[in-house]
XYZ file of C-alpha atoms in Angstrom:
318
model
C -11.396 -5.768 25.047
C -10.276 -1.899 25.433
C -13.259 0.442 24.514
C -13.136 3.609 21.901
C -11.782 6.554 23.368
C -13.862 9.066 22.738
C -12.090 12.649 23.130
C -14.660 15.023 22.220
C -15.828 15.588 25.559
C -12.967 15.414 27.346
C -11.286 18.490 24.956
C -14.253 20.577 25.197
C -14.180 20.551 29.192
C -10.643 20.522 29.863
C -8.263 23.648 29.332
C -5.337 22.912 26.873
C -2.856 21.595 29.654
C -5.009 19.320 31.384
C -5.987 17.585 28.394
C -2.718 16.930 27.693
C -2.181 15.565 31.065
C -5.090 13.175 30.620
C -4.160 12.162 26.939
C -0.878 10.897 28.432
C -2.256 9.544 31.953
C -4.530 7.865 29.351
C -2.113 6.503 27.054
C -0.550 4.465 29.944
C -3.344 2.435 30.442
C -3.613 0.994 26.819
C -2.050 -1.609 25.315
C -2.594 -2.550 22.069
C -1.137 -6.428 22.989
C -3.895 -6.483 25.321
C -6.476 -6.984 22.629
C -7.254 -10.848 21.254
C -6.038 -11.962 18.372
C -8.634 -11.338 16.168
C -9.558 -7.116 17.221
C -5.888 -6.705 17.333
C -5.438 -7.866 13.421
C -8.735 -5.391 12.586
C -7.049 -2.509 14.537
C -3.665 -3.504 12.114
C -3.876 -5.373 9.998
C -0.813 -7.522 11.185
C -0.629 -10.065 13.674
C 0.922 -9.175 16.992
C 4.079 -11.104 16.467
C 4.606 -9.473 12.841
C 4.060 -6.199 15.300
C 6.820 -6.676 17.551
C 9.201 -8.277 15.013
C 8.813 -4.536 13.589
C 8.629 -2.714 16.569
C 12.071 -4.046 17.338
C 13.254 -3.072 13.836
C 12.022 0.618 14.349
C 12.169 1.368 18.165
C 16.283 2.495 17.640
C 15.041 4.778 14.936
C 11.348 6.243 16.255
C 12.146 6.590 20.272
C 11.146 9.135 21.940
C 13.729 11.941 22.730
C 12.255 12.885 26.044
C 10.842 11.018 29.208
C 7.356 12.594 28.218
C 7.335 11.125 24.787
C 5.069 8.827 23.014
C 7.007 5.649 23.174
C 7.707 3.694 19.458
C 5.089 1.235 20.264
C 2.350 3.984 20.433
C 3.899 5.771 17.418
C 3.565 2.399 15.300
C 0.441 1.438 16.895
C -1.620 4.888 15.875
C 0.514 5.009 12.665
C -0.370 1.524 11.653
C -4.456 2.076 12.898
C -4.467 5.040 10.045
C -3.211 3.173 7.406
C -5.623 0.014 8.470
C -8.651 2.669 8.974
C -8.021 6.150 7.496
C -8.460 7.453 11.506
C -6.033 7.046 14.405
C -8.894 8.098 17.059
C -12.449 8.408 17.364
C -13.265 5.380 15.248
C -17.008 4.303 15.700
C -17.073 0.540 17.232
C -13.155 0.414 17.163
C -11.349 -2.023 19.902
C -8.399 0.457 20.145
C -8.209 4.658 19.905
C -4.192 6.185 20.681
C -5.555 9.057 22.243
C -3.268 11.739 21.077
C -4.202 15.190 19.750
C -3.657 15.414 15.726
C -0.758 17.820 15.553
C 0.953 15.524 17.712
C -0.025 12.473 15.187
C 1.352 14.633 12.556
C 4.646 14.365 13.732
C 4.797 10.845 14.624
C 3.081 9.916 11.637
C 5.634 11.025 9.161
C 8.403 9.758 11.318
C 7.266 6.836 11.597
C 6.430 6.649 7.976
C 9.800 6.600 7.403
C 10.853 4.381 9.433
C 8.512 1.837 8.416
C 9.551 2.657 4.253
C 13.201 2.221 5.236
C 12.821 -1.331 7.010
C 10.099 -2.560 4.856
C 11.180 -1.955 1.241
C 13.193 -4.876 0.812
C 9.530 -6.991 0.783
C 8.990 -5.154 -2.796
C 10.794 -6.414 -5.896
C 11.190 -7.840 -9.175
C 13.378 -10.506 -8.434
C 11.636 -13.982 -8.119
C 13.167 -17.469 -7.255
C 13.238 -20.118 -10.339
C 10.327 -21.647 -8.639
C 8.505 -18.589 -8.424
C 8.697 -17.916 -11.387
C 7.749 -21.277 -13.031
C 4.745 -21.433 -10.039
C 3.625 -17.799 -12.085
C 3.848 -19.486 -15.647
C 2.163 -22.222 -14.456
C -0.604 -19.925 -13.318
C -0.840 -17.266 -15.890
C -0.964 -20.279 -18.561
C -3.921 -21.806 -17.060
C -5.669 -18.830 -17.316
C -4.900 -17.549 -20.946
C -3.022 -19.954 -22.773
C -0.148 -17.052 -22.728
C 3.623 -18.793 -22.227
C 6.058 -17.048 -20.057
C 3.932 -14.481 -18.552
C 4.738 -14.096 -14.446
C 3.836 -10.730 -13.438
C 0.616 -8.268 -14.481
C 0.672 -4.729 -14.580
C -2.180 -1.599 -13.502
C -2.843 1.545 -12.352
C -4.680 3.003 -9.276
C -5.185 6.781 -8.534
C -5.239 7.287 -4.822
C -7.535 10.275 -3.702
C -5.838 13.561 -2.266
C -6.885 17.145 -1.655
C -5.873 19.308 -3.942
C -2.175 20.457 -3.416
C -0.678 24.171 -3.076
C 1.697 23.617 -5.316
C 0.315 22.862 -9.115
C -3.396 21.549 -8.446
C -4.113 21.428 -11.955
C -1.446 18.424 -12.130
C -3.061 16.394 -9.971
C -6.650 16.727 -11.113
C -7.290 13.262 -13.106
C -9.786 12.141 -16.054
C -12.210 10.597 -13.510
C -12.661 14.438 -11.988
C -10.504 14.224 -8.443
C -7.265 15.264 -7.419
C -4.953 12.203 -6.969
C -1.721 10.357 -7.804
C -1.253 7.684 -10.142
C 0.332 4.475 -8.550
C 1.662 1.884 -11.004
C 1.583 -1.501 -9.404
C 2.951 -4.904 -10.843
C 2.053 -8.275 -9.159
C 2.794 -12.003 -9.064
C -0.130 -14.515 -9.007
C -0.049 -14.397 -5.334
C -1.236 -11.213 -5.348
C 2.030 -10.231 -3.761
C 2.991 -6.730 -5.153
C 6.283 -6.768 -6.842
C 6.694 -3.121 -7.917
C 4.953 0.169 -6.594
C 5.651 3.949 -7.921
C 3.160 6.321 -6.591
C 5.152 9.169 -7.448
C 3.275 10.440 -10.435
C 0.293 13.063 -10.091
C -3.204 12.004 -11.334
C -3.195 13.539 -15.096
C -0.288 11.530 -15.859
C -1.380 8.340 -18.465
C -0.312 4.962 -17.034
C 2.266 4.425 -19.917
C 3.481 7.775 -19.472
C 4.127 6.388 -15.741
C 5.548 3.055 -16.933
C 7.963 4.711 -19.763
C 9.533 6.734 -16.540
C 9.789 4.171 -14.279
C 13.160 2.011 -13.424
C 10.779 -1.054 -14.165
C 10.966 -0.686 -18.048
C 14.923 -0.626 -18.027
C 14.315 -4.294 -15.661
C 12.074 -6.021 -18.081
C 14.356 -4.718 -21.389
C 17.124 -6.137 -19.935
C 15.651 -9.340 -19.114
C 14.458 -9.952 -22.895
C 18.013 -8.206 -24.289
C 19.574 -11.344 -21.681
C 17.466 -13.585 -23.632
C 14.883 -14.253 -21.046
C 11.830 -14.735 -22.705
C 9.860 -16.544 -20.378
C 9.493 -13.304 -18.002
C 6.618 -11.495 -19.846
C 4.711 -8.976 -18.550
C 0.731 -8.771 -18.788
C -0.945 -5.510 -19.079
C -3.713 -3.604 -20.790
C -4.104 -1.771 -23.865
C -2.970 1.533 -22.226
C 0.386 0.667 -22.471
C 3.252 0.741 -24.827
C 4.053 -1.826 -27.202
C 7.082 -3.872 -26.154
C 8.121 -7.784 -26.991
C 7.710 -8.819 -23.271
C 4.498 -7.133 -22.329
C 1.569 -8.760 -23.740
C -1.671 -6.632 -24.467
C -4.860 -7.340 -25.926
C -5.507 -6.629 -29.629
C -7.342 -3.792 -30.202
C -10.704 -3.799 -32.114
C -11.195 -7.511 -31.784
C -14.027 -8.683 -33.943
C -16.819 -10.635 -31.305
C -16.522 -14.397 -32.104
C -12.694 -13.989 -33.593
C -9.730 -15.573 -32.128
C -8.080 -12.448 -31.600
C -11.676 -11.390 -29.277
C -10.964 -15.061 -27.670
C -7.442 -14.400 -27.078
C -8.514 -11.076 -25.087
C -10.898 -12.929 -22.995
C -8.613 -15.365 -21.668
C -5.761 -12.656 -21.772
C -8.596 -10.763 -19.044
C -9.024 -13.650 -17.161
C -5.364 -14.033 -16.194
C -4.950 -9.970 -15.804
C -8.186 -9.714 -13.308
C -5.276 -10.834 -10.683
C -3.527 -7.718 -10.713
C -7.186 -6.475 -9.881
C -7.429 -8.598 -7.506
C -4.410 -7.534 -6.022
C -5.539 -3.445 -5.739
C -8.555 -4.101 -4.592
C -7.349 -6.315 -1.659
C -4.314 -3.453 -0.704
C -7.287 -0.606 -0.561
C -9.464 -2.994 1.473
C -6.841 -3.609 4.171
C -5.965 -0.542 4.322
C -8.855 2.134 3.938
C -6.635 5.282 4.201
C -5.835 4.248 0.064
C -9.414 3.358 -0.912
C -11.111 7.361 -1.484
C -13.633 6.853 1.725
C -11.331 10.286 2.530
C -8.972 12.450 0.894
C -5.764 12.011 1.915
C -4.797 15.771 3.194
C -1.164 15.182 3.557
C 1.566 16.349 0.881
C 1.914 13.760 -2.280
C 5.385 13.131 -0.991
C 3.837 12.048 2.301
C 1.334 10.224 0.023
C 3.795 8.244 -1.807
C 5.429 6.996 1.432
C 2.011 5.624 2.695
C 1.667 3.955 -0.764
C 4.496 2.190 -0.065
C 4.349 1.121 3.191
C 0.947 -0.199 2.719
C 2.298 -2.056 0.209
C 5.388 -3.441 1.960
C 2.310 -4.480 4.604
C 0.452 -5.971 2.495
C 2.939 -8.198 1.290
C 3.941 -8.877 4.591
C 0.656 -10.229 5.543
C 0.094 -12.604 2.445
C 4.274 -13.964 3.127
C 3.027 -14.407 6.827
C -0.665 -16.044 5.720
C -2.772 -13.162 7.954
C -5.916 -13.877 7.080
C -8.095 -10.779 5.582
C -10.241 -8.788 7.884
């Protein structure tokens, strides 16, 4: 087991060129393979063969330029340890620290970001197999009595500092600067759909009105598919393929009965945000993310691509 790596000490005896000498002498001696199974899937959140399948996938794009470089595994290892822990160093009872100074992180972060958004992406989308889909009707039946439903729809604000550029538009109804992701899942919990891209004062349906999703599930029903129906709240709009609760259901009626059940089957998409911030802390508010929102939105979905990644590849959650 590799021990935190502490730098505190180190940077406040050594000038500015020797502690960049022993940052790299140190980096030499870790490897993250080196850690068992188990410390290497808390470090990130993947296993280590999901690691190198994406390692290989991202070394031609993320190698280093120069002989003195960080080398594309320690780029995707430190990258991947701050979106599993909201820290790439100094992490209190941690099994594995990249021991790199944070303008250097900087710079590997966001390319490896990226890289990672570019290669990963195709692990989010609408489509679903015949049998996926009749698996979700199966599911979302059971729960609510409500035919054709597959997929259930919510919103998460993700916690930022408040940006240069336009604060105001980021500052939400719950009193924090954030932006809104809209996220659609299966009953897997697999995420189907992600768009981070709005601010924090934008309303959910405002969100899903603007968002390539609404032109997907129009032209499914305008195809005639009405067994691929859509479960969301009451925030957003009226449409024949997304089912919402009624509003001002009397206790004891049906229509109070029929929002029960309909809450039962849409606690899933619940579920599924509350598992995605769990894995990976940098999303759940513990800290404000101080990086750009367009930086933000790439680590929305790249934790997302992840997280499907580990419930296709059955890693179990830490």
């Amino acid at each position: 087991m590799i021990a935190s790596i502490l730098l505190s000490e180190a940077e406040n005896s050594q000038p500015a060129v020797e502690l960049k000498n022993y940052r790299r002498n140190l980096r030499k001696k870790l490897d993250p393979m080196s850690l068992d199974d188990s410390a290497f899937r808390n470090n990130f959140r993947i296993s280590k063969q999901l690691f190198i399948d994406i390692l290989r996938k991202i070394t031609p794009i993320i190698s280093p330029k120069h002989n003195r470089g960080l080398t594309a595994k320690q780029k995707l290892a430190a990258s991947l340890k701050f979106l599993a822990q909201g820290s790439y160093q100094r992490g209190v009872g941690n099994d594995f620290t990249v021991p790199i100074g944070q303008s250097t992180f900087s710079e590997i972060f966001e390319e490896t970001l990226c890289a990672l958004e570019n290669t990963l992406k195709h692990v989010i989308t609408l489509e679903m197999t015949e049998e996926e889909q009749a698996d979700a009707r199966r599911f979302f039946y059971e729960k609510s009595g409500i035919p054709g439903a597959v997929l259930a729809i919510d919103g998460t604000h993700i916690r930022i500092t408040a940006p240069h550029e336009n604060p105001v538009m980021y500052y939400n109804r719950k009193g924090f600067y954030s932006m809104n992701a809209l996220l659609i899942c299966d009953h897997r919990n697999i995420i189907r759909y992600v768009n981070a891209r709005f601010s924090g004062s934008n309303h959910d349906a405002f969100i899903f009105d603007s968002s390539p999703a609404i032109e997907y599930f129009e032209n499914k029903w305008r195809n005639g598919e009405r067994v691929f129906r859509l479960l969301g709240d009451s925030a957003y709009p009226t449409k024949p393929w997304l089912v919402k609760p009624f509003a001002n259901a009397l206790p004891g009626s049906q229509e109070a009965e029929f929002n029960t059940k309909h809450a039962q089957a849409r606690v899933v998409i619940e579920k599924t945000i509350g598992m995605l911030k769990a894995k990976f802390r940098c999303l759940n508010g513990e800290r404000q993310l101080r990086y750009s929102p367009t930086k933000v939105v790439r680590m929305v979905n790249v934790c997302c691509a992840l997280h499907n990644i580990c419930i296709l590849n059955r890693i179990p959650e830490v």
